[in-house]
Structure formats: C-alpha cells, structure tokens
JSON list of C-alpha atoms in Angstrom, two decimals:
[
{"chain": "A", "resi": 169, "resn": "UNK", "atom": "CA", "xyz": [0.14, 0.03, -0.51]},
{"chain": "A", "resi": 170, "resn": "UNK", "atom": "CA", "xyz": [1.13, 3.83, -0.18]},
{"chain": "A", "resi": 171, "resn": "UNK", "atom": "CA", "xyz": [3.04, 3.53, -3.11]},
{"chain": "A", "resi": 172, "resn": "UNK", "atom": "CA", "xyz": [3.78, 6.78, -4.60]},
{"chain": "A", "resi": 173, "resn": "UNK", "atom": "CA", "xyz": [1.62, 8.08, -7.90]},
{"chain": "A", "resi": 174, "resn": "UNK", "atom": "CA", "xyz": [1.60, 11.35, -9.89]},
{"chain": "A", "resi": 175, "resn": "UNK", "atom": "CA", "xyz": [-1.24, 13.47, -8.16]},
{"chain": "A", "resi": 176, "resn": "UNK", "atom": "CA", "xyz": [-1.60, 11.11, -5.64]},
{"chain": "A", "resi": 177, "resn": "UNK", "atom": "CA", "xyz": [-2.61, 13.08, -2.47]},
{"chain": "A", "resi": 178, "resn": "UNK", "atom": "CA", "xyz": [-2.53, 12.59, 1.30]},
{"chain": "A", "resi": 179, "resn": "UNK", "atom": "CA", "xyz": [-6.71, 12.18, 0.96]},
{"chain": "A", "resi": 180, "resn": "UNK", "atom": "CA", "xyz": [-6.53, 9.24, -1.36]},
{"chain": "A", "resi": 181, "resn": "UNK", "atom": "CA", "xyz": [-3.89, 7.48, 0.98]},
{"chain": "A", "resi": 182, "resn": "UNK", "atom": "CA", "xyz": [-6.44, 7.49, 3.36]},
{"chain": "A", "resi": 183, "resn": "UNK", "atom": "CA", "xyz": [-9.30, 6.15, 0.88]},
{"chain": "A", "resi": 184, "resn": "UNK", "atom": "CA", "xyz": [-6.68, 3.76, -0.43]},
{"chain": "A", "resi": 185, "resn": "UNK", "atom": "CA", "xyz": [-5.69, 2.32, 3.33]},
{"chain": "A", "resi": 186, "resn": "UNK", "atom": "CA", "xyz": [-9.36, 2.15, 4.63]},
{"chain": "A", "resi": 187, "resn": "UNK", "atom": "CA", "xyz": [-10.29, 0.38, 1.40]},
{"chain": "A", "resi": 188, "resn": "UNK", "atom": "CA", "xyz": [-7.53, -2.42, 2.12]},
{"chain": "A", "resi": 189, "resn": "UNK", "atom": "CA", "xyz": [-8.40, -2.37, 6.28]},
{"chain": "A", "resi": 190, "resn": "UNK", "atom": "CA", "xyz": [-12.22, -3.50, 4.76]},
{"chain": "A", "resi": 191, "resn": "UNK", "atom": "CA", "xyz": [-11.03, -6.22, 2.86]},
{"chain": "A", "resi": 192, "resn": "UNK", "atom": "CA", "xyz": [-9.35, -7.55, 5.81]},
{"chain": "A", "resi": 193, "resn": "UNK", "atom": "CA", "xyz": [-5.97, -7.18, 5.63]},
{"chain": "A", "resi": 194, "resn": "UNK", "atom": "CA", "xyz": [-3.74, -7.11, 9.01]},
{"chain": "A", "resi": 195, "resn": "UNK", "atom": "CA", "xyz": [-0.08, -5.93, 7.65]},
{"chain": "A", "resi": 196, "resn": "UNK", "atom": "CA", "xyz": [0.52, -2.89, 5.36]},
{"chain": "A", "resi": 197, "resn": "UNK", "atom": "CA", "xyz": [3.72, -1.55, 3.66]},
{"chain": "A", "resi": 198, "resn": "UNK", "atom": "CA", "xyz": [4.31, 2.03, 3.11]},
{"chain": "A", "resi": 199, "resn": "UNK", "atom": "CA", "xyz": [6.85, 3.51, 0.84]},
{"chain": "A", "resi": 200, "resn": "UNK", "atom": "CA", "xyz": [8.46, 6.49, 1.80]},
{"chain": "A", "resi": 201, "resn": "UNK", "atom": "CA", "xyz": [12.10, 8.02, 0.64]},
{"chain": "A", "resi": 202, "resn": "UNK", "atom": "CA", "xyz": [10.52, 9.94, -2.61]},
{"chain": "A", "resi": 203, "resn": "UNK", "atom": "CA", "xyz": [9.63, 13.09, -0.62]},
{"chain": "A", "resi": 204, "resn": "UNK", "atom": "CA", "xyz": [10.64, 15.20, 2.27]},
{"chain": "A", "resi": 205, "resn": "UNK", "atom": "CA", "xyz": [11.46, 13.68, 5.75]},
{"chain": "A", "resi": 206, "resn": "UNK", "atom": "CA", "xyz": [8.39, 15.64, 6.93]},
{"chain": "A", "resi": 207, "resn": "UNK", "atom": "CA", "xyz": [6.02, 14.73, 4.27]},
{"chain": "A", "resi": 208, "resn": "UNK", "atom": "CA", "xyz": [6.95, 10.90, 4.19]},
{"chain": "A", "resi": 209, "resn": "UNK", "atom": "CA", "xyz": [6.34, 11.01, 8.12]},
{"chain": "A", "resi": 210, "resn": "UNK", "atom": "CA", "xyz": [2.90, 12.70, 7.35]},
{"chain": "A", "resi": 211, "resn": "UNK", "atom": "CA", "xyz": [2.31, 10.12, 5.45]},
{"chain": "A", "resi": 212, "resn": "UNK", "atom": "CA", "xyz": [3.01, 7.01, 7.36]},
{"chain": "A", "resi": 213, "resn": "UNK", "atom": "CA", "xyz": [0.99, 8.87, 10.52]},
{"chain": "A", "resi": 214, "resn": "UNK", "atom": "CA", "xyz": [-2.22, 8.69, 8.23]},
{"chain": "A", "resi": 215, "resn": "UNK", "atom": "CA", "xyz": [-1.55, 4.83, 7.32]},
{"chain": "A", "resi": 216, "resn": "UNK", "atom": "CA", "xyz": [-0.72, 4.27, 11.33]},
{"chain": "A", "resi": 217, "resn": "UNK", "atom": "CA", "xyz": [-4.01, 6.29, 12.22]},
{"chain": "A", "resi": 218, "resn": "UNK", "atom": "CA", "xyz": [-5.93, 4.21, 9.67]},
{"chain": "A", "resi": 219, "resn": "UNK", "atom": "CA", "xyz": [-4.83, 0.81, 10.62]},
{"chain": "A", "resi": 220, "resn": "UNK", "atom": "CA", "xyz": [-5.26, 1.49, 13.86]},
{"chain": "A", "resi": 221, "resn": "UNK", "atom": "CA", "xyz": [-2.39, 0.41, 16.74]},
{"chain": "A", "resi": 222, "resn": "UNK", "atom": "CA", "xyz": [-3.22, -3.35, 16.57]},
{"chain": "A", "resi": 223, "resn": "UNK", "atom": "CA", "xyz": [-2.20, -4.16, 12.88]},
{"chain": "A", "resi": 224, "resn": "UNK", "atom": "CA", "xyz": [1.16, -4.22, 11.22]},
{"chain": "A", "resi": 225, "resn": "UNK", "atom": "CA", "xyz": [3.00, -1.46, 9.54]},
{"chain": "A", "resi": 226, "resn": "UNK", "atom": "CA", "xyz": [6.17, -2.01, 7.59]},
{"chain": "A", "resi": 227, "resn": "UNK", "atom": "CA", "xyz": [8.11, 1.05, 6.01]},
{"chain": "A", "resi": 228, "resn": "UNK", "atom": "CA", "xyz": [10.08, 0.59, 3.06]},
{"chain": "A", "resi": 229, "resn": "UNK", "atom": "CA", "xyz": [12.76, 3.26, 2.02]},
{"chain": "A", "resi": 230, "resn": "UNK", "atom": "CA", "xyz": [14.03, 1.73, -1.31]},
{"chain": "A", "resi": 231, "resn": "UNK", "atom": "CA", "xyz": [17.71, 2.52, 0.01]},
{"chain": "A", "resi": 232, "resn": "UNK", "atom": "CA", "xyz": [16.92, 6.01, -0.42]},
{"chain": "A", "resi": 233, "resn": "UNK", "atom": "CA", "xyz": [18.38, 7.63, 2.68]},
{"chain": "A", "resi": 234, "resn": "UNK", "atom": "CA", "xyz": [21.78, 8.54, 3.71]},
{"chain": "A", "resi": 235, "resn": "UNK", "atom": "CA", "xyz": [22.98, 7.31, 7.12]},
{"chain": "A", "resi": 236, "resn": "UNK", "atom": "CA", "xyz": [22.09, 10.65, 8.81]},
{"chain": "A", "resi": 237, "resn": "UNK", "atom": "CA", "xyz": [18.57, 10.88, 6.92]},
{"chain": "A", "resi": 238, "resn": "UNK", "atom": "CA", "xyz": [18.23, 7.27, 8.36]},
{"chain": "A", "resi": 239, "resn": "UNK", "atom": "CA", "xyz": [19.04, 7.96, 11.98]},
{"chain": "A", "resi": 240, "resn": "UNK", "atom": "CA", "xyz": [16.53, 11.23, 11.90]},
{"chain": "A", "resi": 241, "resn": "UNK", "atom": "CA", "xyz": [13.99, 9.34, 9.78]},
{"chain": "A", "resi": 242, "resn": "UNK", "atom": "CA", "xyz": [13.96, 5.96, 11.92]},
{"chain": "A", "resi": 243, "resn": "UNK", "atom": "CA", "xyz": [13.64, 8.09, 15.59]},
{"chain": "A", "resi": 244, "resn": "UNK", "atom": "CA", "xyz": [10.62, 9.92, 14.14]},
{"chain": "A", "resi": 245, "resn": "UNK", "atom": "CA", "xyz": [9.20, 6.68, 12.86]},
{"chain": "A", "resi": 246, "resn": "UNK", "atom": "CA", "xyz": [9.76, 4.97, 16.49]},
{"chain": "A", "resi": 247, "resn": "UNK", "atom": "CA", "xyz": [6.27, 6.51, 17.73]},
{"chain": "A", "resi": 248, "resn": "UNK", "atom": "CA", "xyz": [4.40, 4.67, 14.78]},
{"chain": "A", "resi": 249, "resn": "UNK", "atom": "CA", "xyz": [5.89, 1.15, 16.02]},
{"chain": "A", "resi": 250, "resn": "UNK", "atom": "CA", "xyz": [6.70, -0.19, 12.80]},
{"chain": "A", "resi": 251, "resn": "UNK", "atom": "CA", "xyz": [7.29, -4.11, 12.53]},
{"chain": "A", "resi": 252, "resn": "UNK", "atom": "CA", "xyz": [10.43, -3.05, 10.55]},
{"chain": "A", "resi": 253, "resn": "UNK", "atom": "CA", "xyz": [12.50, -0.55, 8.38]},
{"chain": "A", "resi": 254, "resn": "UNK", "atom": "CA", "xyz": [13.41, -2.00, 5.13]},
{"chain": "A", "resi": 255, "resn": "UNK", "atom": "CA", "xyz": [16.36, -1.00, 3.29]},
{"chain": "A", "resi": 256, "resn": "UNK", "atom": "CA", "xyz": [16.78, 2.22, 5.14]},
{"chain": "A", "resi": 257, "resn": "UNK", "atom": "CA", "xyz": [20.01, 3.23, 3.81]},
{"chain": "A", "resi": 258, "resn": "UNK", "atom": "CA", "xyz": [21.95, 3.21, 0.20]},
{"chain": "A", "resi": 259, "resn": "UNK", "atom": "CA", "xyz": [23.91, 0.43, -1.20]},
{"chain": "A", "resi": 260, "resn": "UNK", "atom": "CA", "xyz": [27.56, 1.99, -1.12]},
{"chain": "A", "resi": 261, "resn": "UNK", "atom": "CA", "xyz": [28.38, 1.30, 2.77]},
{"chain": "A", "resi": 262, "resn": "UNK", "atom": "CA", "xyz": [25.14, -0.67, 3.36]},
{"chain": "A", "resi": 263, "resn": "UNK", "atom": "CA", "xyz": [26.20, -3.27, 5.79]},
{"chain": "A", "resi": 264, "resn": "UNK", "atom": "CA", "xyz": [28.17, -1.29, 7.96]},
{"chain": "A", "resi": 265, "resn": "UNK", "atom": "CA", "xyz": [25.30, 1.68, 8.10]},
{"chain": "A", "resi": 266, "resn": "UNK", "atom": "CA", "xyz": [23.23, -0.74, 8.98]},
{"chain": "A", "resi": 267, "resn": "UNK", "atom": "CA", "xyz": [24.82, -1.59, 12.12]},
{"chain": "A", "resi": 268, "resn": "UNK", "atom": "CA", "xyz": [25.42, 2.17, 13.27]},
{"chain": "A", "resi": 269, "resn": "UNK", "atom": "CA", "xyz": [21.63, 2.77, 12.76]},
{"chain": "A", "resi": 270, "resn": "UNK", "atom": "CA", "xyz": [20.70, -0.27, 14.46]},
{"chain": "A", "resi": 271, "resn": "UNK", "atom": "CA", "xyz": [22.33, 1.37, 17.58]},
{"chain": "A", "resi": 272, "resn": "UNK", "atom": "CA", "xyz": [20.44, 4.40, 17.01]},
{"chain": "A", "resi": 273, "resn": "UNK", "atom": "CA", "xyz": [16.69, 3.29, 16.93]},
{"chain": "A", "resi": 274, "resn": "UNK", "atom": "CA", "xyz": [14.82, 0.39, 18.58]},
{"chain": "A", "resi": 275, "resn": "UNK", "atom": "CA", "xyz": [13.32, -0.45, 14.68]},
{"chain": "A", "resi": 276, "resn": "UNK", "atom": "CA", "xyz": [14.40, -3.60, 13.57]},
{"chain": "A", "resi": 277, "resn": "UNK", "atom": "CA", "xyz": [16.07, -3.44, 10.09]},
{"chain": "A", "resi": 278, "resn": "UNK", "atom": "CA", "xyz": [15.08, -5.82, 7.09]},
{"chain": "A", "resi": 279, "resn": "UNK", "atom": "CA", "xyz": [16.96, -6.04, 3.72]},
{"chain": "A", "resi": 280, "resn": "UNK", "atom": "CA", "xyz": [18.25, -8.81, 1.48]},
{"chain": "A", "resi": 281, "resn": "UNK", "atom": "CA", "xyz": [15.93, -8.27, -1.89]},
{"chain": "A", "resi": 282, "resn": "UNK", "atom": "CA", "xyz": [18.91, -6.32, -3.68]},
{"chain": "A", "resi": 283, "resn": "UNK", "atom": "CA", "xyz": [21.42, -9.01, -3.02]},
{"chain": "A", "resi": 284, "resn": "UNK", "atom": "CA", "xyz": [22.13, -10.98, -6.31]},
{"chain": "A", "resi": 285, "resn": "UNK", "atom": "CA", "xyz": [23.54, -14.25, -4.66]},
{"chain": "A", "resi": 286, "resn": "UNK", "atom": "CA", "xyz": [23.07, -15.94, -1.41]},
{"chain": "A", "resi": 287, "resn": "UNK", "atom": "CA", "xyz": [26.74, -14.82, -0.17]},
{"chain": "A", "resi": 288, "resn": "UNK", "atom": "CA", "xyz": [25.70, -11.28, -0.28]},
{"chain": "A", "resi": 289, "resn": "UNK", "atom": "CA", "xyz": [22.80, -12.47, 2.25]},
{"chain": "A", "resi": 290, "resn": "UNK", "atom": "CA", "xyz": [24.87, -14.55, 4.24]},
{"chain": "A", "resi": 291, "resn": "UNK", "atom": "CA", "xyz": [27.33, -11.55, 4.22]},
{"chain": "A", "resi": 292, "resn": "UNK", "atom": "CA", "xyz": [24.05, -9.53, 5.74]},
{"chain": "A", "resi": 293, "resn": "UNK", "atom": "CA", "xyz": [23.89, -12.29, 8.70]},
{"chain": "A", "resi": 294, "resn": "UNK", "atom": "CA", "xyz": [27.02, -12.66, 9.41]},
{"chain": "A", "resi": 295, "resn": "UNK", "atom": "CA", "xyz": [27.87, -8.66, 10.06]},
{"chain": "A", "resi": 296, "resn": "UNK", "atom": "CA", "xyz": [24.68, -8.84, 11.84]},
{"chain": "A", "resi": 297, "resn": "UNK", "atom": "CA", "xyz": [23.02, -6.10, 9.80]},
{"chain": "A", "resi": 298, "resn": "UNK", "atom": "CA", "xyz": [19.77, -6.65, 9.84]},
{"chain": "A", "resi": 299, "resn": "UNK", "atom": "CA", "xyz": [16.79, -8.64, 11.93]},
{"chain": "A", "resi": 300, "resn": "UNK", "atom": "CA", "xyz": [15.07, -9.94, 9.03]},
{"chain": "A", "resi": 301, "resn": "UNK", "atom": "CA", "xyz": [15.92, -11.40, 6.05]},
{"chain": "A", "resi": 302, "resn": "UNK", "atom": "CA", "xyz": [14.17, -10.58, 2.46]},
{"chain": "A", "resi": 303, "resn": "UNK", "atom": "CA", "xyz": [15.60, -12.80, -0.20]},
{"chain": "A", "resi": 304, "resn": "UNK", "atom": "CA", "xyz": [14.28, -13.27, -3.31]},
{"chain": "A", "resi": 305, "resn": "UNK", "atom": "CA", "xyz": [14.22, -16.72, -4.83]},
{"chain": "A", "resi": 306, "resn": "UNK", "atom": "CA", "xyz": [13.18, -15.54, -8.05]},
{"chain": "A", "resi": 307, "resn": "UNK", "atom": "CA", "xyz": [16.18, -12.98, -8.90]},
{"chain": "A", "resi": 308, "resn": "UNK", "atom": "CA", "xyz": [18.56, -16.04, -7.65]},
{"chain": "A", "resi": 309, "resn": "UNK", "atom": "CA", "xyz": [19.16, -19.36, -6.88]},
{"chain": "A", "resi": 310, "resn": "UNK", "atom": "CA", "xyz": [15.26, -21.13, -7.00]},
{"chain": "A", "resi": 311, "resn": "UNK", "atom": "CA", "xyz": [14.00, -22.40, -3.99]},
{"chain": "A", "resi": 312, "resn": "UNK", "atom": "CA", "xyz": [16.79, -24.44, -3.37]},
{"chain": "A", "resi": 313, "resn": "UNK", "atom": "CA", "xyz": [18.73, -21.43, -2.45]},
{"chain": "A", "resi": 314, "resn": "UNK", "atom": "CA", "xyz": [15.83, -20.02, -0.61]},
{"chain": "A", "resi": 315, "resn": "UNK", "atom": "CA", "xyz": [15.85, -23.25, 1.74]},
{"chain": "A", "resi": 316, "resn": "UNK", "atom": "CA", "xyz": [19.48, -22.46, 2.62]},
{"chain": "A", "resi": 317, "resn": "UNK", "atom": "CA", "xyz": [18.95, -19.18, 3.42]},
{"chain": "A", "resi": 318, "resn": "UNK", "atom": "CA", "xyz": [16.29, -20.39, 5.48]},
{"chain": "A", "resi": 319, "resn": "UNK", "atom": "CA", "xyz": [18.23, -22.52, 7.50]},
{"chain": "A", "resi": 320, "resn": "UNK", "atom": "CA", "xyz": [20.60, -19.87, 8.13]},
{"chain": "A", "resi": 321, "resn": "UNK", "atom": "CA", "xyz": [18.23, -17.02, 9.43]},
{"chain": "A", "resi": 322, "resn": "UNK", "atom": "CA", "xyz": [16.78, -20.10, 11.60]},
{"chain": "A", "resi": 323, "resn": "UNK", "atom": "CA", "xyz": [20.54, -20.14, 13.14]},
{"chain": "A", "resi": 324, "resn": "UNK", "atom": "CA", "xyz": [21.11, -16.55, 13.31]},
{"chain": "A", "resi": 325, "resn": "UNK", "atom": "CA", "xyz": [17.33, -15.70, 15.07]},
{"chain": "A", "resi": 326, "resn": "UNK", "atom": "CA", "xyz": [17.17, -13.59, 12.06]},
{"chain": "A", "resi": 327, "resn": "UNK", "atom": "CA", "xyz": [13.23, -13.34, 10.87]},
{"chain": "A", "resi": 328, "resn": "UNK", "atom": "CA", "xyz": [12.36, -14.93, 7.03]},
{"chain": "A", "resi": 329, "resn": "UNK", "atom": "CA", "xyz": [10.40, -12.07, 4.96]},
{"chain": "A", "resi": 330, "resn": "UNK", "atom": "CA", "xyz": [11.04, -12.89, 1.42]},
{"chain": "A", "resi": 331, "resn": "UNK", "atom": "CA", "xyz": [10.52, -10.03, -1.09]},
{"chain": "A", "resi": 332, "resn": "UNK", "atom": "CA", "xyz": [7.57, -10.30, -3.36]},
{"chain": "A", "resi": 333, "resn": "UNK", "atom": "CA", "xyz": [6.21, -13.12, -5.30]},
{"chain": "A", "resi": 334, "resn": "UNK", "atom": "CA", "xyz": [3.82, -14.68, -1.95]},
{"chain": "A", "resi": 335, "resn": "UNK", "atom": "CA", "xyz": [2.66, -17.46, -4.14]},
{"chain": "A", "resi": 336, "resn": "UNK", "atom": "CA", "xyz": [6.29, -18.91, -4.89]},
{"chain": "A", "resi": 337, "resn": "UNK", "atom": "CA", "xyz": [7.57, -17.85, -1.38]},
{"chain": "A", "resi": 338, "resn": "UNK", "atom": "CA", "xyz": [4.50, -18.98, 1.06]},
{"chain": "A", "resi": 339, "resn": "UNK", "atom": "CA", "xyz": [5.63, -22.31, 0.97]},
{"chain": "A", "resi": 340, "resn": "UNK", "atom": "CA", "xyz": [9.00, -21.72, 2.03]},
{"chain": "A", "resi": 341, "resn": "UNK", "atom": "CA", "xyz": [7.99, -19.58, 5.03]},
{"chain": "A", "resi": 342, "resn": "UNK", "atom": "CA", "xyz": [5.52, -21.61, 5.97]},
{"chain": "A", "resi": 343, "resn": "UNK", "atom": "CA", "xyz": [8.02, -24.44, 5.99]},
{"chain": "A", "resi": 344, "resn": "UNK", "atom": "CA", "xyz": [10.72, -22.75, 8.20]},
{"chain": "A", "resi": 345, "resn": "UNK", "atom": "CA", "xyz": [10.92, -21.96, 11.74]},
{"chain": "A", "resi": 346, "resn": "UNK", "atom": "CA", "xyz": [12.02, -18.67, 10.70]},
{"chain": "A", "resi": 347, "resn": "UNK", "atom": "CA", "xyz": [9.50, -17.90, 8.24]},
{"chain": "A", "resi": 348, "resn": "UNK", "atom": "CA", "xyz": [7.16, -14.50, 9.09]},
{"chain": "A", "resi": 349, "resn": "UNK", "atom": "CA", "xyz": [5.54, -13.18, 6.47]},
{"chain": "A", "resi": 350, "resn": "UNK", "atom": "CA", "xyz": [5.05, -12.86, 2.89]},
{"chain": "A", "resi": 351, "resn": "UNK", "atom": "CA", "xyz": [3.77, -9.84, 1.24]},
{"chain": "A", "resi": 352, "resn": "UNK", "atom": "CA", "xyz": [0.96, -9.90, -1.64]},
{"chain": "A", "resi": 353, "resn": "UNK", "atom": "CA", "xyz": [-0.77, -7.68, -4.22]},
{"chain": "A", "resi": 354, "resn": "UNK", "atom": "CA", "xyz": [-4.15, -7.99, -4.05]},
{"chain": "A", "resi": 355, "resn": "UNK", "atom": "CA", "xyz": [-4.76, -5.75, -6.96]},
{"chain": "A", "resi": 356, "resn": "UNK", "atom": "CA", "xyz": [-4.29, -7.62, -10.09]},
{"chain": "A", "resi": 357, "resn": "UNK", "atom": "CA", "xyz": [-3.11, -4.42, -12.05]},
{"chain": "A", "resi": 358, "resn": "UNK", "atom": "CA", "xyz": [-0.12, -4.45, -9.51]},
{"chain": "A", "resi": 359, "resn": "UNK", "atom": "CA", "xyz": [1.32, -7.78, -11.58]},
{"chain": "A", "resi": 360, "resn": "UNK", "atom": "CA", "xyz": [-1.57, -8.72, -14.14]},
{"chain": "A", "resi": 361, "resn": "UNK", "atom": "CA", "xyz": [0.76, -11.96, -15.13]},
{"chain": "A", "resi": 362, "resn": "UNK", "atom": "CA", "xyz": [1.24, -13.57, -11.87]},
{"chain": "A", "resi": 363, "resn": "UNK", "atom": "CA", "xyz": [-2.70, -12.72, -11.34]},
{"chain": "A", "resi": 364, "resn": "UNK", "atom": "CA", "xyz": [-3.22, -14.67, -14.25]},
{"chain": "A", "resi": 365, "resn": "UNK", "atom": "CA", "xyz": [-0.26, -17.41, -14.40]},
{"chain": "A", "resi": 366, "resn": "UNK", "atom": "CA", "xyz": [-2.03, -20.35, -12.46]},
{"chain": "A", "resi": 367, "resn": "UNK", "atom": "CA", "xyz": [-4.61, -22.14, -12.30]},
{"chain": "A", "resi": 368, "resn": "UNK", "atom": "CA", "xyz": [-4.53, -22.80, -8.40]},
{"chain": "A", "resi": 369, "resn": "UNK", "atom": "CA", "xyz": [-3.13, -20.24, -6.88]},
{"chain": "A", "resi": 370, "resn": "UNK", "atom": "CA", "xyz": [-3.11, -20.11, -2.66]},
{"chain": "A", "resi": 371, "resn": "UNK", "atom": "CA", "xyz": [-6.32, -18.10, -1.54]},
{"chain": "A", "resi": 372, "resn": "UNK", "atom": "CA", "xyz": [-5.80, -14.83, 0.50]},
{"chain": "A", "resi": 373, "resn": "UNK", "atom": "CA", "xyz": [-8.47, -13.56, 2.69]},
{"chain": "A", "resi": 374, "resn": "UNK", "atom": "CA", "xyz": [-8.57, -11.61, 5.91]},
{"chain": "A", "resi": 375, "resn": "UNK", "atom": "CA", "xyz": [-4.81, -11.19, 5.66]},
{"chain": "A", "resi": 376, "resn": "UNK", "atom": "CA", "xyz": [-3.76, -14.63, 5.64]},
{"chain": "A", "resi": 377, "resn": "UNK", "atom": "CA", "xyz": [-3.00, -17.00, 2.88]},
{"chain": "A", "resi": 378, "resn": "UNK", "atom": "CA", "xyz": [-3.76, -20.32, 2.35]},
{"chain": "A", "resi": 379, "resn": "UNK", "atom": "CA", "xyz": [-1.48, -22.98, 0.81]},
{"chain": "A", "resi": 380, "resn": "UNK", "atom": "CA", "xyz": [-2.99, -25.66, -1.01]},
{"chain": "A", "resi": 381, "resn": "UNK", "atom": "CA", "xyz": [-2.68, -29.41, -0.78]},
{"chain": "A", "resi": 382, "resn": "UNK", "atom": "CA", "xyz": [-0.76, -29.79, -3.93]},
{"chain": "A", "resi": 383, "resn": "UNK", "atom": "CA", "xyz": [2.76, -31.14, -4.17]},
{"chain": "A", "resi": 384, "resn": "UNK", "atom": "CA", "xyz": [5.81, -29.15, -4.37]},
{"chain": "A", "resi": 385, "resn": "UNK", "atom": "CA", "xyz": [5.00, -25.57, -4.00]},
{"chain": "A", "resi": 386, "resn": "UNK", "atom": "CA", "xyz": [1.56, -26.40, -4.82]},
{"chain": "A", "resi": 387, "resn": "UNK", "atom": "CA", "xyz": [1.39, -24.53, -8.50]},
{"chain": "A", "resi": 388, "resn": "UNK", "atom": "CA", "xyz": [-0.28, -25.60, -11.92]},
{"chain": "A", "resi": 389, "resn": "UNK", "atom": "CA", "xyz": [0.63, -23.12, -14.75]},
{"chain": "A", "resi": 390, "resn": "UNK", "atom": "CA", "xyz": [-3.01, -22.04, -16.67]},
{"chain": "A", "resi": 391, "resn": "UNK", "atom": "CA", "xyz": [-2.93, -23.02, -20.00]},
{"chain": "A", "resi": 392, "resn": "UNK", "atom": "CA", "xyz": [-4.75, -20.04, -21.08]},
{"chain": "A", "resi": 393, "resn": "UNK", "atom": "CA", "xyz": [-1.47, -18.31, -19.17]},
{"chain": "A", "resi": 394, "resn": "UNK", "atom": "CA", "xyz": [0.55, -20.04, -21.49]},
{"chain": "A", "resi": 395, "resn": "UNK", "atom": "CA", "xyz": [-1.52, -19.55, -24.76]},
{"chain": "A", "resi": 396, "resn": "UNK", "atom": "CA", "xyz": [-1.20, -15.65, -23.88]},
{"chain": "A", "resi": 397, "resn": "UNK", "atom": "CA", "xyz": [2.25, -15.16, -22.50]},
{"chain": "A", "resi": 398, "resn": "UNK", "atom": "CA", "xyz": [4.24, -18.22, -24.12]},
{"chain": "A", "resi": 399, "resn": "UNK", "atom": "CA", "xyz": [7.30, -17.37, -26.80]},
{"chain": "A", "resi": 400, "resn": "UNK", "atom": "CA", "xyz": [7.83, -20.51, -29.11]},
{"chain": "A", "resi": 401, "resn": "UNK", "atom": "CA", "xyz": [11.41, -21.53, -29.04]},
{"chain": "A", "resi": 402, "resn": "UNK", "atom": "CA", "xyz": [12.88, -22.99, -32.11]}
]
C-alpha cells in the first residue's frame, strides 16, 4: 500500500488504506524516501491512524536515505511502532551503515531483496546488519537457495520475510521456523502476469494466505496463460 503516484495526495492515501482495511488485511507496507522526511512521516502517520495500533505497519525506504537521514527518520518513526524499517540506507556502504543505524533506533531493520547471490545475504547475517532477511528466490538461486538461506536465518535468529512473489515464497516461509510473513499484492493491476499465471493459486483472505494440498510448491501453470504469454522457442 501507500505507493507514490503522480497526483496522489494524502486524502487519496487515506481512502486507499481504508479500502484495504475493509478487505481484511492485517499488515501494510508504506513507501518512503521519495518526498521530504516531514512529508513522508506525515504519510505514515495517516497509515497508522487508519489501520489502528493492532495491525502491522512496515516501512520501506528502498535505499533512498543516507545514514544521517536514516537516523533522523527512524527516530521520528519509532512512535508509529513499525514492525521493520526496510532497506533504510544507500547501497554503497549498507552493511556497516545498517549496523550503525541499529545502534540508534529501536525499529528492527530489514534488507536483502537487492542482493544478487546467497553469499551477499549470508554476509548480511554474518555481519549482524539486519533482523529480518528479505531474499528473493526469483532473482537468484530458486527454491533450493531459499531453503538454505531460511536455515541460516533460523540459526542466526533472523526472521524470513521474502521479497515479492508470495505464491512462490509462501511454501518456504511456512516450512521454516524462521518464516514470518509474505508480501502480497491483491490488486491484479499491480502484477497482471501473476494474477493469471496459475490455475490454483493460494487463497488470500482476511490477512492470511492458505496453501493448497498440491505437491511441491503447489502451483499449476494455466494453459490459458501459456497461450497468452508464452513465446515459442525453435
């Protein structure tokens, strides 16, 4: 939720969150880093006001802040009680800066979606830079590497909250003691390919994703989607 969009004001933001609450969602991720710190904090205050104190709020910076801004932003956001602050610092020296930021805030820090290898994710764990790892099986390594990283997270007392593609990541999260949450996009316009790709996607209702009983990751490609999207290779 709470994506930036040209012309989207705080009134529309409030309407969006009220709609999602009405759909039964229990966790909400808000984007920051594209506006001034004061404007972004005001946006997150709106989200917290609408969802109330008992639903989860995650805040995603997408590596937009330098360390000084991250410290200031984290301190200003602490009273909103976020579950985590995601990718709060720029990539250039992120592991060291994440460790420094962790000393200045009570908000747990998350990251890992921008890593391109399991070794990069492992380094984040070894350096104790984050409290939640957000690797992405679809970007590297597939399900096999995801299982390895989930096991490493369990051993290092770090939660698993994979990036995107909840249909792929949900079985992995469910199978790991470190598994915490998967992120989903209920609006098919956000990811039209995923919305049409499978015949038997997991069901999402009232903030919960329910896996089916099919073997493996439980997904069957839709014949209609293959006709629509596939490109023959000769």
